[in-house]
Short mmCIF file of C-alpha atoms and ligand atoms in Angstrom, two decimals:
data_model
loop_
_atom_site.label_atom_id
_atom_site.label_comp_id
_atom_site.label_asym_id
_atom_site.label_seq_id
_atom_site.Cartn_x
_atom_site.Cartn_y
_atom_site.Cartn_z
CA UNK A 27 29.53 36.05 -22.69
CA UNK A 28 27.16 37.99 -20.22
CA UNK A 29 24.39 35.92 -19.09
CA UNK A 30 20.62 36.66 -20.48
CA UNK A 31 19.08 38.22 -17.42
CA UNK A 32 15.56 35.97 -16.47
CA UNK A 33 16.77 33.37 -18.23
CA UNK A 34 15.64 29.84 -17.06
CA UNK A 35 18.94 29.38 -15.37
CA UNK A 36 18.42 32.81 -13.38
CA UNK A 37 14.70 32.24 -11.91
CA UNK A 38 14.36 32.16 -8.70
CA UNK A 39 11.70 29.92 -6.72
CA UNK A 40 9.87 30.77 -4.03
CA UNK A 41 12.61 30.71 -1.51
CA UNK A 42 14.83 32.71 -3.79
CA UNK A 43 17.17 29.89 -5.07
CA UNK A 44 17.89 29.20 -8.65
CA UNK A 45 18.23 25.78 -10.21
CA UNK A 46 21.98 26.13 -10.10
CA UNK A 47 21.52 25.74 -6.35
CA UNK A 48 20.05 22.09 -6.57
CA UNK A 49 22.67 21.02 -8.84
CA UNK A 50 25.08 18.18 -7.98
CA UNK A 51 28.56 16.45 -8.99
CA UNK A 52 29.02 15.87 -13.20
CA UNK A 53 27.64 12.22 -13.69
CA UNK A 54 29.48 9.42 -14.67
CA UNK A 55 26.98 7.42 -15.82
CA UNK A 56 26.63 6.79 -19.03
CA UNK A 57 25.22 8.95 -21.94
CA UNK A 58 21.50 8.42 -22.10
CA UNK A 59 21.48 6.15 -19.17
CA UNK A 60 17.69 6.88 -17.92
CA UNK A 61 19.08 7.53 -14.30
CA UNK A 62 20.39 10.70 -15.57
CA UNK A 63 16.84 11.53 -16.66
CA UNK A 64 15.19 10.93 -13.37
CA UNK A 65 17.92 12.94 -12.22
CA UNK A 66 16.84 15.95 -13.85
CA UNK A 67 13.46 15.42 -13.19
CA UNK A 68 14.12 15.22 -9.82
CA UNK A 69 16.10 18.28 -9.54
CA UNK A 70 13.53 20.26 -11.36
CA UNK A 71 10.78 18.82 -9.14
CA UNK A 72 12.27 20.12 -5.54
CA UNK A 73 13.63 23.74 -7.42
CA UNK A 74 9.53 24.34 -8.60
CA UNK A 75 8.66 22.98 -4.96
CA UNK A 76 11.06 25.36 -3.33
CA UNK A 77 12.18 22.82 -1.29
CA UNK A 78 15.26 24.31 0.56
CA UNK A 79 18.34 21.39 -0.32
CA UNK A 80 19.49 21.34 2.80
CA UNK A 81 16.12 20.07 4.09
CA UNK A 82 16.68 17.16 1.69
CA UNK A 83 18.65 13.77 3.27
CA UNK A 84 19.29 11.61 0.26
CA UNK A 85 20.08 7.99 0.65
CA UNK A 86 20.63 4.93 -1.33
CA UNK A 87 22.05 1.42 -1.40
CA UNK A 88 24.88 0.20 -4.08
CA UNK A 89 24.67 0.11 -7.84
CA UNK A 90 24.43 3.06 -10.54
CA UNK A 91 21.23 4.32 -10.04
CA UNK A 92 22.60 4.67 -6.37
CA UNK A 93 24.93 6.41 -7.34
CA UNK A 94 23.23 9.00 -9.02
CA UNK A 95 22.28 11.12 -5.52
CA UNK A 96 26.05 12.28 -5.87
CA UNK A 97 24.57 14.52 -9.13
CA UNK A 98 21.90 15.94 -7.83
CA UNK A 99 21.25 18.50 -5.12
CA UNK A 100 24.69 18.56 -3.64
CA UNK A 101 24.02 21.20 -1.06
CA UNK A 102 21.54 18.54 0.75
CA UNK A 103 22.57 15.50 3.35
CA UNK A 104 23.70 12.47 1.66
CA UNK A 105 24.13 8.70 2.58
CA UNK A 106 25.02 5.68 0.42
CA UNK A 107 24.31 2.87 2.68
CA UNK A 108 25.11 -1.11 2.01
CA UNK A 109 23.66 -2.74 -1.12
CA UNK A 110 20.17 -3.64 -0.28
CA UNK A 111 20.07 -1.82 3.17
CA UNK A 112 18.97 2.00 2.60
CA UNK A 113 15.54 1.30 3.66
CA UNK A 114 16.83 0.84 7.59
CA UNK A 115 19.38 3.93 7.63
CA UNK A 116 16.37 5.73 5.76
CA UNK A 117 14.10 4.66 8.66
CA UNK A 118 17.06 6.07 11.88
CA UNK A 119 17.42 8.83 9.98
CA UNK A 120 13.74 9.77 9.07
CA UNK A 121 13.06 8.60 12.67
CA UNK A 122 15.87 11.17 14.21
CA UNK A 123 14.96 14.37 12.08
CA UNK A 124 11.61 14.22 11.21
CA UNK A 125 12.06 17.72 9.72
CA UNK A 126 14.04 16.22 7.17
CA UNK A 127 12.59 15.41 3.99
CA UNK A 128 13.71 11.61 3.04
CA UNK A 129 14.62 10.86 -0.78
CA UNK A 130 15.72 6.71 -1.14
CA UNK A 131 17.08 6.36 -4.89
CA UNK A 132 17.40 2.65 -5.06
CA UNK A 133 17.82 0.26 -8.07
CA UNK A 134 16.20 -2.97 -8.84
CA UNK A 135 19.15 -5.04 -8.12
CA UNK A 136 19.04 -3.15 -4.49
CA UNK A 137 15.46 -3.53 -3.99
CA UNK A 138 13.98 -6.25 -5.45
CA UNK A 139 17.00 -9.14 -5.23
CA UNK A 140 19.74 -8.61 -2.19
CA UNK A 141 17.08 -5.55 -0.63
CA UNK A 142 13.60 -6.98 -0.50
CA UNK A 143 13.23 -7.70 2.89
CA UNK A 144 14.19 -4.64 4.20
CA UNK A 145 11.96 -3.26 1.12
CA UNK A 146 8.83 -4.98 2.56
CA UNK A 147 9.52 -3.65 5.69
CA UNK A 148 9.47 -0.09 4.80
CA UNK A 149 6.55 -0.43 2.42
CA UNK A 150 4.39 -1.69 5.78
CA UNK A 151 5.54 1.34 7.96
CA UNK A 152 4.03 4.37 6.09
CA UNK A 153 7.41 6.09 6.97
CA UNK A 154 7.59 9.98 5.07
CA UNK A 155 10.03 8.67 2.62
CA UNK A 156 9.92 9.36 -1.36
CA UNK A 157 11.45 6.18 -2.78
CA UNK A 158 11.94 5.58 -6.07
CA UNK A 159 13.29 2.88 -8.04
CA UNK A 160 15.30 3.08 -11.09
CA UNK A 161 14.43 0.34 -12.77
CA UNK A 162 16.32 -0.99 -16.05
CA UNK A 163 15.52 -5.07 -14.99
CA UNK A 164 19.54 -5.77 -14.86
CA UNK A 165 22.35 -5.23 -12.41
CA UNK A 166 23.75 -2.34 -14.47
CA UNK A 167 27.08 -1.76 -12.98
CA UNK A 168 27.92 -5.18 -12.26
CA UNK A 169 27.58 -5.63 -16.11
CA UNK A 170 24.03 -6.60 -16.91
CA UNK A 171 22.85 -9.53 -15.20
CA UNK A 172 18.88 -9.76 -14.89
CA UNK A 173 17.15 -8.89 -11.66
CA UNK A 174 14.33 -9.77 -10.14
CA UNK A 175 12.23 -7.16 -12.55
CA UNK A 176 12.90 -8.50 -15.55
CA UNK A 177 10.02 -9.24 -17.11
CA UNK A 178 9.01 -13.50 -18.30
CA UNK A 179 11.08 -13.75 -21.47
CA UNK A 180 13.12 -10.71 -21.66
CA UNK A 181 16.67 -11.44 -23.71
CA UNK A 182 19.60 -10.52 -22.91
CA UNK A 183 22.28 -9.33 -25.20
CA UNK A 184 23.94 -12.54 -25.30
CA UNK A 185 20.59 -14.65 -26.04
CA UNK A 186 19.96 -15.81 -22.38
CA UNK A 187 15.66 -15.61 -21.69
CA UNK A 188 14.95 -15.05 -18.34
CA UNK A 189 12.21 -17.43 -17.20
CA UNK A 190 11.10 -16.49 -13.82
CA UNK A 191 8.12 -14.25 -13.31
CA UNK A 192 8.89 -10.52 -12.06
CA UNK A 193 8.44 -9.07 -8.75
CA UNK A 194 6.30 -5.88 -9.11
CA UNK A 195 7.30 -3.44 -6.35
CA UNK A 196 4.12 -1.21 -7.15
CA UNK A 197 1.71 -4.41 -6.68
CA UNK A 198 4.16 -5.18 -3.41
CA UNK A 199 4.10 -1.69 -2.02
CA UNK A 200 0.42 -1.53 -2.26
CA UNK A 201 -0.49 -4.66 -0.54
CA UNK A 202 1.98 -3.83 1.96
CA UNK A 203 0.31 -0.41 3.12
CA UNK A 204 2.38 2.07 1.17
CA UNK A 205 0.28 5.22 0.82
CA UNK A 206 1.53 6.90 -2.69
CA UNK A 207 2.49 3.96 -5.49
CA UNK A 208 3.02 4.76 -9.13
CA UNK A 209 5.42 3.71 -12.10
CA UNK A 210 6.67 6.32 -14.68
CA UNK A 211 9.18 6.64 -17.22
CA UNK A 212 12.45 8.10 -17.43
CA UNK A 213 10.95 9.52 -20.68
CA UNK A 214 8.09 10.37 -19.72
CA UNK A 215 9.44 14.10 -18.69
CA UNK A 216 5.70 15.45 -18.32
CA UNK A 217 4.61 12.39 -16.30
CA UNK A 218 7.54 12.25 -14.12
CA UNK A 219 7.82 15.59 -13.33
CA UNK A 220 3.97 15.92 -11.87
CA UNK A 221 4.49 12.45 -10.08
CA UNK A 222 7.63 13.74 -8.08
CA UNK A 223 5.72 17.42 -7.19
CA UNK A 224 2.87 15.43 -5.81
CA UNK A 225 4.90 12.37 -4.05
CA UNK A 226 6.80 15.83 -2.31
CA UNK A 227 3.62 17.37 -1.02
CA UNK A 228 2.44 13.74 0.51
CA UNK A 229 3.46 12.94 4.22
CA UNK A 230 4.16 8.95 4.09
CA UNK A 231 5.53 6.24 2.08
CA UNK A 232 6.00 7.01 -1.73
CA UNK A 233 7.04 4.25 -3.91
CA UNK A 234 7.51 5.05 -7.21
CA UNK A 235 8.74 2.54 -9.80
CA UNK A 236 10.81 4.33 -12.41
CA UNK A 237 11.27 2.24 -15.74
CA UNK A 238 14.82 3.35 -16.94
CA UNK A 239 16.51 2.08 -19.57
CA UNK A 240 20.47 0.74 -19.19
CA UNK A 241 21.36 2.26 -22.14
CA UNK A 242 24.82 -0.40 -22.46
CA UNK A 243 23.21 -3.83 -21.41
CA UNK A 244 19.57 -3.79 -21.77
CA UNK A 245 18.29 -1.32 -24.31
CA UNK A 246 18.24 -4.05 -27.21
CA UNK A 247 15.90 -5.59 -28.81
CA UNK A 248 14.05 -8.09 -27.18
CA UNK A 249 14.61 -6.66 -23.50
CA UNK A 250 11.43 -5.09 -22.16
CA UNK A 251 13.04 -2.29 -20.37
CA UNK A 252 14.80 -0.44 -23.31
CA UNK A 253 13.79 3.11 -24.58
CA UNK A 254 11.47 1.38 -27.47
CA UNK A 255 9.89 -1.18 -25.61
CA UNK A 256 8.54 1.61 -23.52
CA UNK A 257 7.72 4.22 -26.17
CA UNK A 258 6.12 1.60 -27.95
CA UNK A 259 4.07 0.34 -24.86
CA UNK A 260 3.31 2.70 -22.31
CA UNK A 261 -0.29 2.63 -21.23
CA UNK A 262 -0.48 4.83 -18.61
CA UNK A 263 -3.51 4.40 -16.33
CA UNK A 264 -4.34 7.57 -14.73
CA UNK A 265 -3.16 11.25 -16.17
CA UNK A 266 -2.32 13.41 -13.11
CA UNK A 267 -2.15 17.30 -12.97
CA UNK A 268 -0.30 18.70 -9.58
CA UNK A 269 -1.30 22.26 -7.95
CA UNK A 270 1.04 23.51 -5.07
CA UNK A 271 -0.67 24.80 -2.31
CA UNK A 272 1.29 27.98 -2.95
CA UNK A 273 -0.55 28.14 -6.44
CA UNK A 274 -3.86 29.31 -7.36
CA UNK A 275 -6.44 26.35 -7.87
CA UNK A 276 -8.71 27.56 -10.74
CA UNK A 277 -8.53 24.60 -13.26
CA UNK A 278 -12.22 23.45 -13.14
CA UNK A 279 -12.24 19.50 -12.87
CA UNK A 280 -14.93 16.72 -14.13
CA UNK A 281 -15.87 14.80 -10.80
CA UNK A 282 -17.02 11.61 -12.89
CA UNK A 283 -13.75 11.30 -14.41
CA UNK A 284 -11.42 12.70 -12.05
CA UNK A 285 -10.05 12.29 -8.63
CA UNK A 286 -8.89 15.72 -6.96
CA UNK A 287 -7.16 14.26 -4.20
CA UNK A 288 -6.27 17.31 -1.10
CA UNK A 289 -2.35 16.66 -0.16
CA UNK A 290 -1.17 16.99 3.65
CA UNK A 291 0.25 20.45 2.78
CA UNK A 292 -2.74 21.62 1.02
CA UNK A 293 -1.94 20.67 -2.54
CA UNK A 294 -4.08 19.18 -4.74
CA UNK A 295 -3.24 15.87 -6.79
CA UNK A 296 -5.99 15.77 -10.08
CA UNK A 297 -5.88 12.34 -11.11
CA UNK A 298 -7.82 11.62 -14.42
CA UNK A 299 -8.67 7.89 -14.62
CA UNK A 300 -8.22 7.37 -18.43
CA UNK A 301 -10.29 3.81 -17.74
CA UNK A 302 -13.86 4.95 -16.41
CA UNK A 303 -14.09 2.22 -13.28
CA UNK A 304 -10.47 2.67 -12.46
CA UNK A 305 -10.29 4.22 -8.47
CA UNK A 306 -6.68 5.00 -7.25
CA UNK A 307 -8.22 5.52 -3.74
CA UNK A 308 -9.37 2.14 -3.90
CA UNK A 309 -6.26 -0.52 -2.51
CA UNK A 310 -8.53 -3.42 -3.86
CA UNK A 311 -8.72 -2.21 -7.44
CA UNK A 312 -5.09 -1.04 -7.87
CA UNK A 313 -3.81 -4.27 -6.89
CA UNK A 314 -6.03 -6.22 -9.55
CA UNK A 315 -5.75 -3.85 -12.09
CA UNK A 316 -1.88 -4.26 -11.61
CA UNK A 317 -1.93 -8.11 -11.71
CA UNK A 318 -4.36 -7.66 -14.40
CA UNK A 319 -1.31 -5.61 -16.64
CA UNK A 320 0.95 -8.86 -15.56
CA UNK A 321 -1.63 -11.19 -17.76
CA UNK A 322 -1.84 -9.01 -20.85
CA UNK A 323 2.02 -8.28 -20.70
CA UNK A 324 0.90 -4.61 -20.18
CA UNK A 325 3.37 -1.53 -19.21
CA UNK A 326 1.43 0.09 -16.86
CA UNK A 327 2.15 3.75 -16.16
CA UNK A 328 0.76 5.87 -13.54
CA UNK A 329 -0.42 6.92 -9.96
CA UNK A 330 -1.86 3.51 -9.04
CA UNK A 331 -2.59 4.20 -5.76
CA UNK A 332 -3.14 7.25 -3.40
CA UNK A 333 -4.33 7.51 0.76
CA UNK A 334 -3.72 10.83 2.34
CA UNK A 335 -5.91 9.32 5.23
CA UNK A 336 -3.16 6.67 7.19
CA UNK A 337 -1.24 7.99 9.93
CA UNK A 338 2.67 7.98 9.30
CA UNK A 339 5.23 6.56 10.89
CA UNK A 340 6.32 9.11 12.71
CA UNK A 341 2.76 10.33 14.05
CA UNK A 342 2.10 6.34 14.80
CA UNK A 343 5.32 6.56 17.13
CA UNK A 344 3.56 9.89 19.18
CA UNK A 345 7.04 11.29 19.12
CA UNK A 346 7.71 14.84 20.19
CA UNK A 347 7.57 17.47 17.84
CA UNK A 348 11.82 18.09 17.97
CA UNK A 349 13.60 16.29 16.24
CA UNK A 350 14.85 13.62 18.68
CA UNK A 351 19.21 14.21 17.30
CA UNK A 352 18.39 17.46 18.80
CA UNK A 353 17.26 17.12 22.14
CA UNK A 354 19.92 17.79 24.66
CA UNK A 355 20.56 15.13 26.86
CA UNK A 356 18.89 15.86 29.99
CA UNK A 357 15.78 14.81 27.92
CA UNK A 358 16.69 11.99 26.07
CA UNK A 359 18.50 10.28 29.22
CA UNK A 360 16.43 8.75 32.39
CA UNK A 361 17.37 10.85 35.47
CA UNK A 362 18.70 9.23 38.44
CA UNK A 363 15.83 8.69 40.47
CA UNK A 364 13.62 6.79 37.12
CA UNK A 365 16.94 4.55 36.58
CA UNK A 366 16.64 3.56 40.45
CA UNK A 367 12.92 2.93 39.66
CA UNK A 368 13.66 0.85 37.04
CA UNK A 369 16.19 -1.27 38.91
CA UNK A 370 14.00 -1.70 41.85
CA UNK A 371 11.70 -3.47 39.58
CA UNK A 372 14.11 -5.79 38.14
CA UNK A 373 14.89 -7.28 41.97
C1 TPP B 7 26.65 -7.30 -0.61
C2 TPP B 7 26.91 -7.04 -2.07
N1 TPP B 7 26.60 -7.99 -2.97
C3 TPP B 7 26.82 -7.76 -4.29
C4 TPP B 7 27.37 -6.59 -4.70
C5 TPP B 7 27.65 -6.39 -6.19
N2 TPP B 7 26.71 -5.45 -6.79
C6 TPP B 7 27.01 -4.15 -6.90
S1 TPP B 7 25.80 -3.27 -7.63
C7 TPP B 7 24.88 -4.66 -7.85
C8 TPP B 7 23.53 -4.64 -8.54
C9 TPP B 7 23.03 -3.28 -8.86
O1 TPP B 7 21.85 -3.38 -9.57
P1 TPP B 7 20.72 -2.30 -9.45
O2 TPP B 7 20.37 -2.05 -8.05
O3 TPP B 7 19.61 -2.73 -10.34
O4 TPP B 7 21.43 -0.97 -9.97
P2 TPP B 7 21.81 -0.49 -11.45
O5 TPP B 7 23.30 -0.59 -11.50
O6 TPP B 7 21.14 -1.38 -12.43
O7 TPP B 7 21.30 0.90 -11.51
C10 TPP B 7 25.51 -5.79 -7.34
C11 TPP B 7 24.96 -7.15 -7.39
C12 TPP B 7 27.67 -5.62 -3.73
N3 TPP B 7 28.18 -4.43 -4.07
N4 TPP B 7 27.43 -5.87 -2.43
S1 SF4 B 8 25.78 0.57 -17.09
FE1 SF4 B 8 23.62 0.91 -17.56
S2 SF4 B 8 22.70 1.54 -15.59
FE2 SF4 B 8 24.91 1.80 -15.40
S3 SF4 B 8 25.31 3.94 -15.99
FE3 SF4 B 8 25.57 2.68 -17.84
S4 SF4 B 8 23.58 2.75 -18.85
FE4 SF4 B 8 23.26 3.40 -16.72
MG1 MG B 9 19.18 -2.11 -12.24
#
């Protein structure tokens, strides 16, 4: 059958590409596993951004959510690094290409268990990175063991109650001196969408903390990361509206309740704080209104946290503005007379 000219698939964005050209491999994850949501979300996010894939370098550690870069923007640079190590191939690789936007799809397995040191140590860098967690509190493709996000008390399918508290990579990342930090919902299609637009648009460390259900070992009752638990529970703490800097901004905003927060390319990130006092500018607040939600067993949603003020990585490092893999190597490598130099001070 002829395709229906302008339809969806057809559109073009801004630099002329259609959403067929973000696509990736078929998934093999399974049906209604939440990864396959954020997926889609994500795909969407960088076609309406007219991000150009082959700007894109996608990376991630070991488990199915890290898997899930192989179905998504196939045209773009890939790397599935060790489980728990993406966040130091991220950092070489952000570090050689700056021009390179850097996407880290981890899990909660990979971060918060075998990965959380090198997780801490990204989160205190301000690197340009959008990472994002998929996080379904189990070990999905090793079969459903809990991780260190499951939540005091969560069941497993076969009756076992995990006891230990959870680590919260939101409350983590903010301490730590990440400069974007939210949580969403693979569910949450309107939420998730906006969040990913606006983490593109910021220049330094996004963390976002995607709740998404394992659809085969931990969408039961009892479990507090199934599809239920979070349509029942979601209290999301800010509502945020994203404008591209490429769009017109006419939407008239009310300063009391709102936060229109300018972006490093111009954008602007609306954030309406649906509690009065709440300030996601302020580090102090966000991290006690997030151990706050860990008293009253709350499921926070939301842009907890924003800074468009801190100096990257990258501008922290004063590097040149070429990316340093493409320098030839008259410039990278110390010329005879500076290597002398250097050995007449070692004598
Ligand atoms: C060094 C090492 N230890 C353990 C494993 C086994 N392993 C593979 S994936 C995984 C956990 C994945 O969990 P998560 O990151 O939450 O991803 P999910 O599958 O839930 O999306 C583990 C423990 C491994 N691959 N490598
Ligand atoms: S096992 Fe769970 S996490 Fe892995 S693909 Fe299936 S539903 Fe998704
Ligand atoms: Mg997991």
């Amino acid at each position: 059958m002829a395709s229906v000219p302008n339809s969806p698939r057809e559109r073009s964005n801004r630099i002329g590409l259609t959403v067929l050209d973000y696509r990736g491999s078929k998934t093999t994850l399974c049906a209604g596993c939440g990864h396959n949501a954020i997926s889609e979300r994500i795909l969407d996010a960088f076609f309406e951004m007219g991000v150009a894939p082959e700007r894109v370098i996608k990376l991630s550690g070991i488990g199915c959510s890290s898997k899930s870069p192989a179905y998504f923007m196939g045209r773009s640079h890939s790397f599935n690094a060790v489980h728990g190590r993406m966040p130091s191939v991220a950092t070489g690789a952000a570090l050689a290409n700056q021009r390179l936007l850097a996407l880290g799809i981890s899990g909660d397995g990979d971060t918060a268990s075998i990965g959380i040191g090198q997780f801490v140590h990204l989160m205190r860098r301000n690197l340009p990175i959008i990472y994002i967690i998929e996080n379904n509190g189990v070990y999905g493709l090793t079969k459903g063991q809990f991780s260190a996000t499951a939540d005091r008390g969560s069941k497993l399918k076969s009756g076992v109650i995990n006891t230990l508290p959870p680590v919260d990579t939101c409350l983590l990342a903010v301490e730590l001196g990440a400069t974007f930090v939210g949580r969403s919902f693979s569910g949450d299609k309107k939420q998730l969408h906006t969040m990913l637009k606006a983490a593109i648009a910021h220049r330094g460390t996004v963390m976002l903390d995607v709740i998404s259900p394992c659809v085969t070992f931990n969408d039961h009752e009892g479990s507090t990361k199934s599809y239920k638990f979070m349509k029942d529970h979601e209290e999301p703490l800010t509502d945020a509206d994203f404008v591209p800097s490429f769009e017109d901004i006419s939407v008239e905003y009310d300063a009391g309740s709102s936060i229109d927060v300018t972006m490093h390319d111009g954008s602007h990130l609306r954030l309406r704080k649906l509690e009065e006092d709440y300030d996601p500018t302020d580090r102090v607040a966000a991290v006690r209104r997030l151990m706050q939600a860990h008293e009253s067993n709350e499921a926070l949603t939301g842009i907890f946290y924003v800074d468009t003020e801190q100096p990257s990585f990258i501008e922290m490092l004063n590097l040149v503005d070429e990316p340093l893999a493409m320098l030839p190597q008259e410039r990278v490598r110390p010329g005879r007379e500076t290597l002398q130099k250097i050995m007449d001070e070692l004598r």
